[in-house]
Short mmCIF file of C-alpha atoms in Angstrom, two decimals:
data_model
loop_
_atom_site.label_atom_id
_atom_site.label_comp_id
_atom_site.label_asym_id
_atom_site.label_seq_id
_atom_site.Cartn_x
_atom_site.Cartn_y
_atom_site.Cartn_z
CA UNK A 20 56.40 114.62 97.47
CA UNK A 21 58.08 117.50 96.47
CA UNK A 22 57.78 119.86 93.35
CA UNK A 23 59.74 123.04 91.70
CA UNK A 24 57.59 125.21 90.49
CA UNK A 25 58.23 129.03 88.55
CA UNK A 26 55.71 131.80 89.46
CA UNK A 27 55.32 134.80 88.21
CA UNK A 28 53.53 136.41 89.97
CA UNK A 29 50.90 140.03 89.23
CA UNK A 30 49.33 140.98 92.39
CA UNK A 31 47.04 143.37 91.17
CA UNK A 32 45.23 145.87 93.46
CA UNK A 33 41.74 144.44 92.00
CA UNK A 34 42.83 141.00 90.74
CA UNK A 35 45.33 138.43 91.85
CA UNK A 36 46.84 136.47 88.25
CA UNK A 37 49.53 134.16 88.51
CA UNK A 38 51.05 131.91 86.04
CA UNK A 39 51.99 128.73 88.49
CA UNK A 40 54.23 125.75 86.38
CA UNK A 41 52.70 127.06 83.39
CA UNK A 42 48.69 127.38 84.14
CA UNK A 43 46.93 130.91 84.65
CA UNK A 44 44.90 131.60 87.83
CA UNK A 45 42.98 134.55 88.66
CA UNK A 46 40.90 135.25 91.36
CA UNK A 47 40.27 138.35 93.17
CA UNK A 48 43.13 140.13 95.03
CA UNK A 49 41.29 140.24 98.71
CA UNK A 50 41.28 137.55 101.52
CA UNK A 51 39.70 137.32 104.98
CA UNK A 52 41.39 135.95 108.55
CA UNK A 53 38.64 134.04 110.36
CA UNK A 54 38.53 131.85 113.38
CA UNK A 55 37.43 128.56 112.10
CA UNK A 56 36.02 126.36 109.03
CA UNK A 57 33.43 127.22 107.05
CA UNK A 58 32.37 123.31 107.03
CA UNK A 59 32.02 121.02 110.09
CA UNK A 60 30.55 118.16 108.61
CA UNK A 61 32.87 115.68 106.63
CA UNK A 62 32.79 116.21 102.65
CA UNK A 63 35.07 114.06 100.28
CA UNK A 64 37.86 115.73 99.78
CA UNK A 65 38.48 114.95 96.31
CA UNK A 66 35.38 117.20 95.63
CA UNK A 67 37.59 120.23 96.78
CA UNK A 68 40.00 119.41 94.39
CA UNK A 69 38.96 120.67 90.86
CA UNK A 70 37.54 124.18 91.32
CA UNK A 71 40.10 124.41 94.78
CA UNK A 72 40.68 128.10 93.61
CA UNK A 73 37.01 129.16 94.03
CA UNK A 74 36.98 127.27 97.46
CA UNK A 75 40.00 128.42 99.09
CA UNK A 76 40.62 127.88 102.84
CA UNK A 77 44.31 128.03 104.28
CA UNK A 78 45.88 128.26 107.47
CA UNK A 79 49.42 129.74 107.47
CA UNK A 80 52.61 129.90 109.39
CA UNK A 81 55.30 132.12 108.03
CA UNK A 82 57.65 134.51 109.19
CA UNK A 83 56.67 136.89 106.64
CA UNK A 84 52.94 137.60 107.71
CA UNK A 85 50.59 137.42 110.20
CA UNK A 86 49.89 133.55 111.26
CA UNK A 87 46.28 132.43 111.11
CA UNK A 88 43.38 130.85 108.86
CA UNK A 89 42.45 133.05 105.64
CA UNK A 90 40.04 132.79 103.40
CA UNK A 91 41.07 133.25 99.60
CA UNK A 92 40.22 134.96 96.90
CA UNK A 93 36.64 134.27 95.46
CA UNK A 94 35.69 132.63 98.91
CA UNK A 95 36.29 135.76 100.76
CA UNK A 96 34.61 137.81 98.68
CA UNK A 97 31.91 135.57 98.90
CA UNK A 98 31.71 134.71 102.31
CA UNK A 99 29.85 138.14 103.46
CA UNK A 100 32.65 138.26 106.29
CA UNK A 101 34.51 141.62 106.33
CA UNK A 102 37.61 141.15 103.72
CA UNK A 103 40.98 142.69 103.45
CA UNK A 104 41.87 144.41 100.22
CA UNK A 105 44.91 146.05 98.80
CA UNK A 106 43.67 149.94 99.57
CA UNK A 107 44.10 152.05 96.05
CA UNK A 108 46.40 154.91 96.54
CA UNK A 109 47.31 154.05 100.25
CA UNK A 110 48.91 150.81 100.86
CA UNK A 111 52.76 150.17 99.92
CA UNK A 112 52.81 146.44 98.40
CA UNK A 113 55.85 145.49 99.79
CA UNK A 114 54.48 146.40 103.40
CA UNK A 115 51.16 144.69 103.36
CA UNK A 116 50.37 140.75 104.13
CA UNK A 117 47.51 140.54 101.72
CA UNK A 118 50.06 140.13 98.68
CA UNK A 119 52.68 137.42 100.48
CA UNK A 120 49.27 135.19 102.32
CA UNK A 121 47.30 135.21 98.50
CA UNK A 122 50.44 134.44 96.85
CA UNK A 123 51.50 131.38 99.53
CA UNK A 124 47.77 130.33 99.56
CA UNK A 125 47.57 130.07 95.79
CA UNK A 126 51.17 127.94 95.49
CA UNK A 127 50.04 125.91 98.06
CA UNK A 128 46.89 124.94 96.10
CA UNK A 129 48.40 124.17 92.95
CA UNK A 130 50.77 122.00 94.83
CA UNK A 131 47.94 120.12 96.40
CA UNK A 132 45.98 119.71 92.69
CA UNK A 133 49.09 118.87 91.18
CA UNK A 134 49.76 116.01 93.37
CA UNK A 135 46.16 114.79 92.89
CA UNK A 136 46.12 114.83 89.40
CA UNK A 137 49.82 112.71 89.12
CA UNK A 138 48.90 110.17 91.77
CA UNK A 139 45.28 110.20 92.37
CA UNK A 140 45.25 110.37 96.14
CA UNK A 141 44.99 113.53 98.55
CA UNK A 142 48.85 113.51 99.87
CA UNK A 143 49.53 114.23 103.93
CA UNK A 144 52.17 116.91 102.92
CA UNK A 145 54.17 118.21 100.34
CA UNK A 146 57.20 120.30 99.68
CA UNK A 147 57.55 123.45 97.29
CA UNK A 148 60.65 125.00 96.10
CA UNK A 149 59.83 128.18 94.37
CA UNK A 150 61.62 130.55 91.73
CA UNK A 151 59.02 133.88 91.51
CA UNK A 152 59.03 137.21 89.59
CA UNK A 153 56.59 139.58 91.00
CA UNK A 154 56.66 143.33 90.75
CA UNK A 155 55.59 146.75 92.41
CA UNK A 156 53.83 149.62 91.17
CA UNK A 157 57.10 151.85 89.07
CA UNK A 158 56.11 154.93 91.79
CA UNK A 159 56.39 152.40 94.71
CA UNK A 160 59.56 150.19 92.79
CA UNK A 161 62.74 151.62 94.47
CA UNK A 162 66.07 149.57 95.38
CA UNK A 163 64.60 149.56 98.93
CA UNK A 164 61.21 148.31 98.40
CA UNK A 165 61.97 145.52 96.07
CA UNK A 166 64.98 144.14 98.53
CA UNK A 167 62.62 144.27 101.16
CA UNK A 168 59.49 142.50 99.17
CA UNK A 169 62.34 140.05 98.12
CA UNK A 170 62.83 139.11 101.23
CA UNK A 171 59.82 138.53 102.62
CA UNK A 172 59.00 135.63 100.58
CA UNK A 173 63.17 134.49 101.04
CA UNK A 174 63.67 135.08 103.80
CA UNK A 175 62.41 131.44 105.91
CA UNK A 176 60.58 128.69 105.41
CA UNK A 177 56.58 129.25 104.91
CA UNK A 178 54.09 126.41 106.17
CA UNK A 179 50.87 126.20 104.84
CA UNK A 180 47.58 124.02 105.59
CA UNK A 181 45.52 123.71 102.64
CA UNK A 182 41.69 122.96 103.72
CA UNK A 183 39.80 120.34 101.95
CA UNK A 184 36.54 119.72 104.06
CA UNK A 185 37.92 118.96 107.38
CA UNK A 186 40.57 117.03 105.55
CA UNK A 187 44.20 119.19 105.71
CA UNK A 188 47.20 118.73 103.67
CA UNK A 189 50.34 120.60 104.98
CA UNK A 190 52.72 122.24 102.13
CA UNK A 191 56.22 123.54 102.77
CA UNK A 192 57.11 126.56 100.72
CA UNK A 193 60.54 127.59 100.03
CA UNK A 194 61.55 130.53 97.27
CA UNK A 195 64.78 129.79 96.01
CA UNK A 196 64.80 133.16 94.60
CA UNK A 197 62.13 136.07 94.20
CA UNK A 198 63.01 139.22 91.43
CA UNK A 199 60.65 141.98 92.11
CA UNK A 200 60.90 144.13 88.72
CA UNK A 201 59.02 147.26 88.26
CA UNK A 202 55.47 146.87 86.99
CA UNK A 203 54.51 146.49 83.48
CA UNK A 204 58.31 146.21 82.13
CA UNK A 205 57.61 142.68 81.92
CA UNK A 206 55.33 143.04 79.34
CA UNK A 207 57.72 144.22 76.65
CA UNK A 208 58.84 140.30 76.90
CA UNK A 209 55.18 139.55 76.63
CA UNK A 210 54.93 141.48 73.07
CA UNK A 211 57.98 140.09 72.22
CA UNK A 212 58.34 136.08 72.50
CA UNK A 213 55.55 133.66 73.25
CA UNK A 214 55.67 130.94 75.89
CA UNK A 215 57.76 128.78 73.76
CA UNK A 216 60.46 131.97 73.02
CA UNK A 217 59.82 131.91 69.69
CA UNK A 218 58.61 135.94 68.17
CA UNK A 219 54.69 136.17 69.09
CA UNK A 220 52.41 135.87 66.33
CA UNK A 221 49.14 135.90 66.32
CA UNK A 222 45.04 138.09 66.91
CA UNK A 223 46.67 139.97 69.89
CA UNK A 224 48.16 142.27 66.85
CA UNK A 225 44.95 141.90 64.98
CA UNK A 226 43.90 145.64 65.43
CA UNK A 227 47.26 147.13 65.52
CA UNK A 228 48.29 145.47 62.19
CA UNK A 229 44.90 146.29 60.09
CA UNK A 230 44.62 149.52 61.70
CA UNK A 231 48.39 150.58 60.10
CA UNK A 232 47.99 148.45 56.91
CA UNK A 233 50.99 146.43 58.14
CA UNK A 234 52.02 143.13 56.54
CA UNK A 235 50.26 140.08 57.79
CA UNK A 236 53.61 138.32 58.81
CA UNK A 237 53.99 140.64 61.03
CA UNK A 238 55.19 139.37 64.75
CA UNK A 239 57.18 140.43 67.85
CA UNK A 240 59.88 141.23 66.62
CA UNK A 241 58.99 144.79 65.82
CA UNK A 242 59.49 145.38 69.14
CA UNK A 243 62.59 144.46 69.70
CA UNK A 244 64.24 147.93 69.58
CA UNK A 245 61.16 150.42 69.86
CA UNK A 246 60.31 152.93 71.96
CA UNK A 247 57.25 152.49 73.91
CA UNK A 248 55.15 154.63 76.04
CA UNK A 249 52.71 151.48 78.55
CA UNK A 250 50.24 152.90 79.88
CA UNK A 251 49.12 150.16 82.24
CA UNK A 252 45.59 151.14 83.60
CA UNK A 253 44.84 148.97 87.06
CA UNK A 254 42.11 149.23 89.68
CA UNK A 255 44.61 151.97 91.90
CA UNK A 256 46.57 153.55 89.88
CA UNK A 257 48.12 154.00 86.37
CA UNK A 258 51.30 153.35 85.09
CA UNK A 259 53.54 155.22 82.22
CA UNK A 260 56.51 153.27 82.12
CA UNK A 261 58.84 154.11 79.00
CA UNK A 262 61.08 151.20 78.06
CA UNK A 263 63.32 151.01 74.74
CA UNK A 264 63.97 147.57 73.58
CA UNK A 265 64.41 145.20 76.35
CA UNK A 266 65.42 147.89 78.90
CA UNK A 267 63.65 149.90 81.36
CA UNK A 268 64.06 153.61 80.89
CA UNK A 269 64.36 154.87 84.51
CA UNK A 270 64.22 158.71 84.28
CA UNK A 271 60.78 158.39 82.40
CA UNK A 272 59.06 156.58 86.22
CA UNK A 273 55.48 158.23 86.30
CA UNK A 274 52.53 156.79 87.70
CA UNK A 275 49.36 158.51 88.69
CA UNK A 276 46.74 157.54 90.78
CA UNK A 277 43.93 156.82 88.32
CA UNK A 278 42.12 153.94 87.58
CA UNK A 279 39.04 151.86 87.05
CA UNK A 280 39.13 151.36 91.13
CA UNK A 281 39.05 155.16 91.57
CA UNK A 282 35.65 155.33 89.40
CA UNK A 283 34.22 152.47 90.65
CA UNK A 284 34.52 153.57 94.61
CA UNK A 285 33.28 157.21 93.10
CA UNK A 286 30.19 154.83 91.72
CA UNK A 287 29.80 152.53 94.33
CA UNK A 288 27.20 154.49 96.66
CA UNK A 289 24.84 155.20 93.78
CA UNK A 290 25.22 151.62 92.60
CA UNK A 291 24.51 150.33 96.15
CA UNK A 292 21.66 153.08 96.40
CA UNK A 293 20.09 151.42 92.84
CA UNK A 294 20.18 147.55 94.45
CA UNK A 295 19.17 148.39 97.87
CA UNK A 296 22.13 147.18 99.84
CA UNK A 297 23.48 149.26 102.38
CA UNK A 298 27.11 148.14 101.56
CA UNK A 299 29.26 145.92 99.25
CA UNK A 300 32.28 145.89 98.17
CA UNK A 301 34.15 147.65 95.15
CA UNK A 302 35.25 143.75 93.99
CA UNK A 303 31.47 142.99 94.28
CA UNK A 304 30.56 145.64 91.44
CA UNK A 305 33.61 144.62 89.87
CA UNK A 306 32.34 141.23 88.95
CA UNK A 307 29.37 142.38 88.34
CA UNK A 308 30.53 144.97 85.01
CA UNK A 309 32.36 141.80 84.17
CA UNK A 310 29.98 139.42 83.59
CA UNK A 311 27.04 141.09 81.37
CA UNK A 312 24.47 138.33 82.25
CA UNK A 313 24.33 139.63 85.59
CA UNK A 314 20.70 141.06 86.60
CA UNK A 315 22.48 144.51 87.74
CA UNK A 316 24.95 145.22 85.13
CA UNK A 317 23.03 147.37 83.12
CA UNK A 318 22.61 149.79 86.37
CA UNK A 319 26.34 148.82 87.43
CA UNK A 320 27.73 150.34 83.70
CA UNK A 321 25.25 153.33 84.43
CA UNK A 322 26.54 154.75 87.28
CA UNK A 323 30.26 153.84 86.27
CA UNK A 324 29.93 156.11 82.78
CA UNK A 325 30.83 159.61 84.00
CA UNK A 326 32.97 158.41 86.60
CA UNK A 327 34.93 156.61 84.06
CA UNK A 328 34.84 159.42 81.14
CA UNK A 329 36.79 161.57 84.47
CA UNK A 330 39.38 159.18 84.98
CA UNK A 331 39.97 158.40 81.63
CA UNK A 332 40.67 162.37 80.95
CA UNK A 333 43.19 162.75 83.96
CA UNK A 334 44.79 159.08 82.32
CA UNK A 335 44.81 161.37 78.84
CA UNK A 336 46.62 164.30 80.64
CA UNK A 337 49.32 162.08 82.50
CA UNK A 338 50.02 160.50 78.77
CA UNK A 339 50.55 163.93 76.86
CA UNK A 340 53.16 165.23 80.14
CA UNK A 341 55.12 161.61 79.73
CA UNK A 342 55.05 162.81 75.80
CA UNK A 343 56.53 165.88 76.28
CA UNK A 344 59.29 164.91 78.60
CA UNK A 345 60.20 162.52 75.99
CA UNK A 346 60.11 165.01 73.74
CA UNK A 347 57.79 162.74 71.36
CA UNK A 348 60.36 160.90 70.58
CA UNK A 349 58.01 157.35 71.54
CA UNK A 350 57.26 154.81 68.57
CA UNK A 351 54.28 152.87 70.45
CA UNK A 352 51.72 153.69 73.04
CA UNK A 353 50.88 150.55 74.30
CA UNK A 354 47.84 150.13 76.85
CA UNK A 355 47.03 147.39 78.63
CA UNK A 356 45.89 146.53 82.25
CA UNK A 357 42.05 145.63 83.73
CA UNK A 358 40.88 149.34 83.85
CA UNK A 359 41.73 149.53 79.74
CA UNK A 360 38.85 147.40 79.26
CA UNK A 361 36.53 149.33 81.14
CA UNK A 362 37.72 152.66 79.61
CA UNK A 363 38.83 151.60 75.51
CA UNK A 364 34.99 153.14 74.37
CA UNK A 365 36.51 156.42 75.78
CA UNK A 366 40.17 155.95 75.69
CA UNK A 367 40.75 154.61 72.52
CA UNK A 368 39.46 157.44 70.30
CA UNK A 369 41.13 160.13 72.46
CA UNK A 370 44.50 157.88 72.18
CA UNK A 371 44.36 157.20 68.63
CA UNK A 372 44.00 161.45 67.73
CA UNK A 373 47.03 161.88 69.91
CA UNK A 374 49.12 159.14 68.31
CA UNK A 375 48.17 160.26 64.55
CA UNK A 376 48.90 163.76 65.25
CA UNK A 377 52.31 163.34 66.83
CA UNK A 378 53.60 160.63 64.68
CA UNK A 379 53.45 157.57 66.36
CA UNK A 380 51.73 153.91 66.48
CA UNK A 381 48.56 152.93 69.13
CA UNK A 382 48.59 149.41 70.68
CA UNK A 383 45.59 149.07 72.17
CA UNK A 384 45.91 145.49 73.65
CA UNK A 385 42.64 143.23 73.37
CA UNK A 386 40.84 142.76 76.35
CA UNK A 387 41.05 138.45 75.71
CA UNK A 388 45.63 139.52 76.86
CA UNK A 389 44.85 143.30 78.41
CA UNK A 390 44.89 141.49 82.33
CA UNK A 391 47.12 139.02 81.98
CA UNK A 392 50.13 140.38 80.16
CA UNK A 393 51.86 141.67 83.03
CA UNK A 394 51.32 137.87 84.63
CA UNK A 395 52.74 136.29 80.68
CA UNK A 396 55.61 138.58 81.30
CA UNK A 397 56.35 137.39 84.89
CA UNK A 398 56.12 134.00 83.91
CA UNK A 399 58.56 134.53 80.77
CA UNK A 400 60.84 137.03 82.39
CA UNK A 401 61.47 134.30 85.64
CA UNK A 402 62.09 131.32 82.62
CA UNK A 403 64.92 133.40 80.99
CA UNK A 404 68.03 133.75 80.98
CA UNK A 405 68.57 137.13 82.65
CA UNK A 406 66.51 135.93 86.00
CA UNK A 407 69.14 132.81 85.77
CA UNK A 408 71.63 135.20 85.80
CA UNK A 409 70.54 137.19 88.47
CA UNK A 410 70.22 134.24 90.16
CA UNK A 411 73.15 132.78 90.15
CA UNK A 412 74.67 135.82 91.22
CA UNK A 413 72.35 136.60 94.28
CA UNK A 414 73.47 133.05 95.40
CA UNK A 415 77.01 133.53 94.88
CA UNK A 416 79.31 133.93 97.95
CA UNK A 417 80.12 137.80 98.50
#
């Protein structure tokens, strides 16, 4: 059984979203090694199959990280076993298993439910060959880095035991090609086209279009040749990319490390202090602001306010320097990213002063798109025609 699959690929410091042949996943960006399974008495393996995200067990063999069984995702977190986690404003991407095992792991399981789902039957193994987009932080992104993040998912052939009970189906992973582009570029093809290339329409311009009085058949193409200022808030750190049209401007790379991640370690020991636990993790009392039904969010969003109001004020300050070396000259601020959810009751207001008083429009994306647009950008950026291009050429004899 074999399949060809395109991935692109955000590997968030928080969150892990992917776009694999076409579906979204998203699970949290941490994993776990660990010596054995978590079950030892036989469970039908089809049960595994439809939530296989959630329940993520792998064993892998690759040249690229360290070999062993993992635990993925929302498993790990869950599993009370000490997890790894991308560290915020320490770890280099491109240097650190966590991002190549998740990202193997997560292939390998939409292999496996793929397979089910077209012939009904758990298969012994199957083969992947993969064509990725993935990026790195812009303050991290250099010609170095990405060649050498490139080639860690090129470079061999990755094996890969996906867990279902004590059932295992081995998947063979080969990337035909992997583009590593600098971090939230790929979302000016987000604002752009929709998954079917055709100019986005639609309630992601909802705000922007009633806020500015513009005309309702409005769509992506406005973008096409603007100047925009991302500001692209994540867990770690913050990025202030400037692109104009489709191209990345590279003498405007800024990034700064602040972030929802930053507050939330800041308000971790008072939040732990409030729920008597000695310990938990900062993806622990992430889920937990997420999901407002949960018995300690109201305590969770109290101890995160003034952390957040801080970081939010440093984000403010990084903007207005990016402004000034562009000498205003910037049609858009766009913002985007998981830590613009957290922050828009502060943000936005701030944002929107600074925009009216120096001329220029606010995109403040909603928080239904704000996580997954880098991941929709990745997925359109590694259909098109420039990654075709760039892969052709890569595989070109010098």
């Amino acid at each position: 059984m074999q399949y060809h699959f395109f991935v692109g690929n955000d590997n968030g410091n928080s969150e892990h979203d992917l776009i694999i042949d076409g579906r979204l996943i998203q699970q949290p960006n941490v994993n776990c090694p660990v010596d054995e399974l978590p079950w030892s008495e036989e469970q039908a393996p089809e049960s595994f199959i439809r939530n296989l995200q959630d329940q993520l067990v792998v064993t892998v063999d690759s040249p690229a990280a360290r070999p062993g069984m993992y635990y993925v995702g929302k498993f790990a977190l869950e599993s009370g076993e000490v997890i790894d986690n991308l560290q915020i404003g320490i770890d280099m991407k491109c240097d650190m298993d966590l991002p190549v095992v998740n990202t193997l792991a997560q292939i390998a399981a939409a292999a496996v439910q793929k397979a089910y789902d077209e012939e009904k039957r758990i298969p012994d193994h199957i083969e992947v060959q993969a064509d990725m987009a993935t990026a790195l932080p812009v303050t991290q992104h250099t010609d170095e880095t990405s060649a050498k993040f490139e080639r860690r998912f090129m470079a061999g052939t990755h094996h890969v035991t996906v867990h279902l009970g004590i059932q295992r189906v081995a998947v063979r992973i080969i990337f035909q090609f992997t583009k590593v582009v600098p971090e939230a570029t790929p979302v000016i093809f987000t604002l752009q086209k929709d998954g079917e290339g055709n100019w986005r329409e639609g309630d992601i311009f909802d705000e922007f279009t009633d806020t500015y009085g513009i005309d309702k058949k409005f769509n992506g193409s406005f973008f096409k040749d603007k100047r925009i200022l991302h500001v692209d808030i994540g867990d770690g750190s913050t990025e202030y990319p400037i692109t104009e049209g489709n191209k990345f401007l590279r003498q405007f790379v800024h990034g700064s490390h602040h972030g929802a991640g930053y507050a939330i370690e800041e308000a971790l020991s008072e939040f732990n202090r409030l729920i008597h636990l000695p310990d938990s993790p900062r993806q622990f009392f992430s889920d937990v602001i997420k999901n407002p039904k949960h018995k300690y969010h109201a305590r969770a969003i109290k101890t995160l306010k003034r952390p957040l109001e801080s970081q939010a004020k440093q984000i403010i300050q990084n903007v207005k320097r990016q402004l000034t070396k562009a000498r205003n000259e910037i049609d858009v601020i766009c913002v985007y990213g998981g830590g613009s959810i957290l922050m828009r009751s502060i943000l936005y207001p701030l944002l929107k002063e600074l925009c009216d008083e120096r001329e220029m429009k606010l995109l403040y994306v909603p928080s239904d798109y704000a996580v997954r647009l880098n991941a929709m950008g990745l997925d359109a950026f590694v259909r098109g025609k420039i990654y075709e291009a760039l892969k052709t050429k890569a595989v070109q004899p010098a």
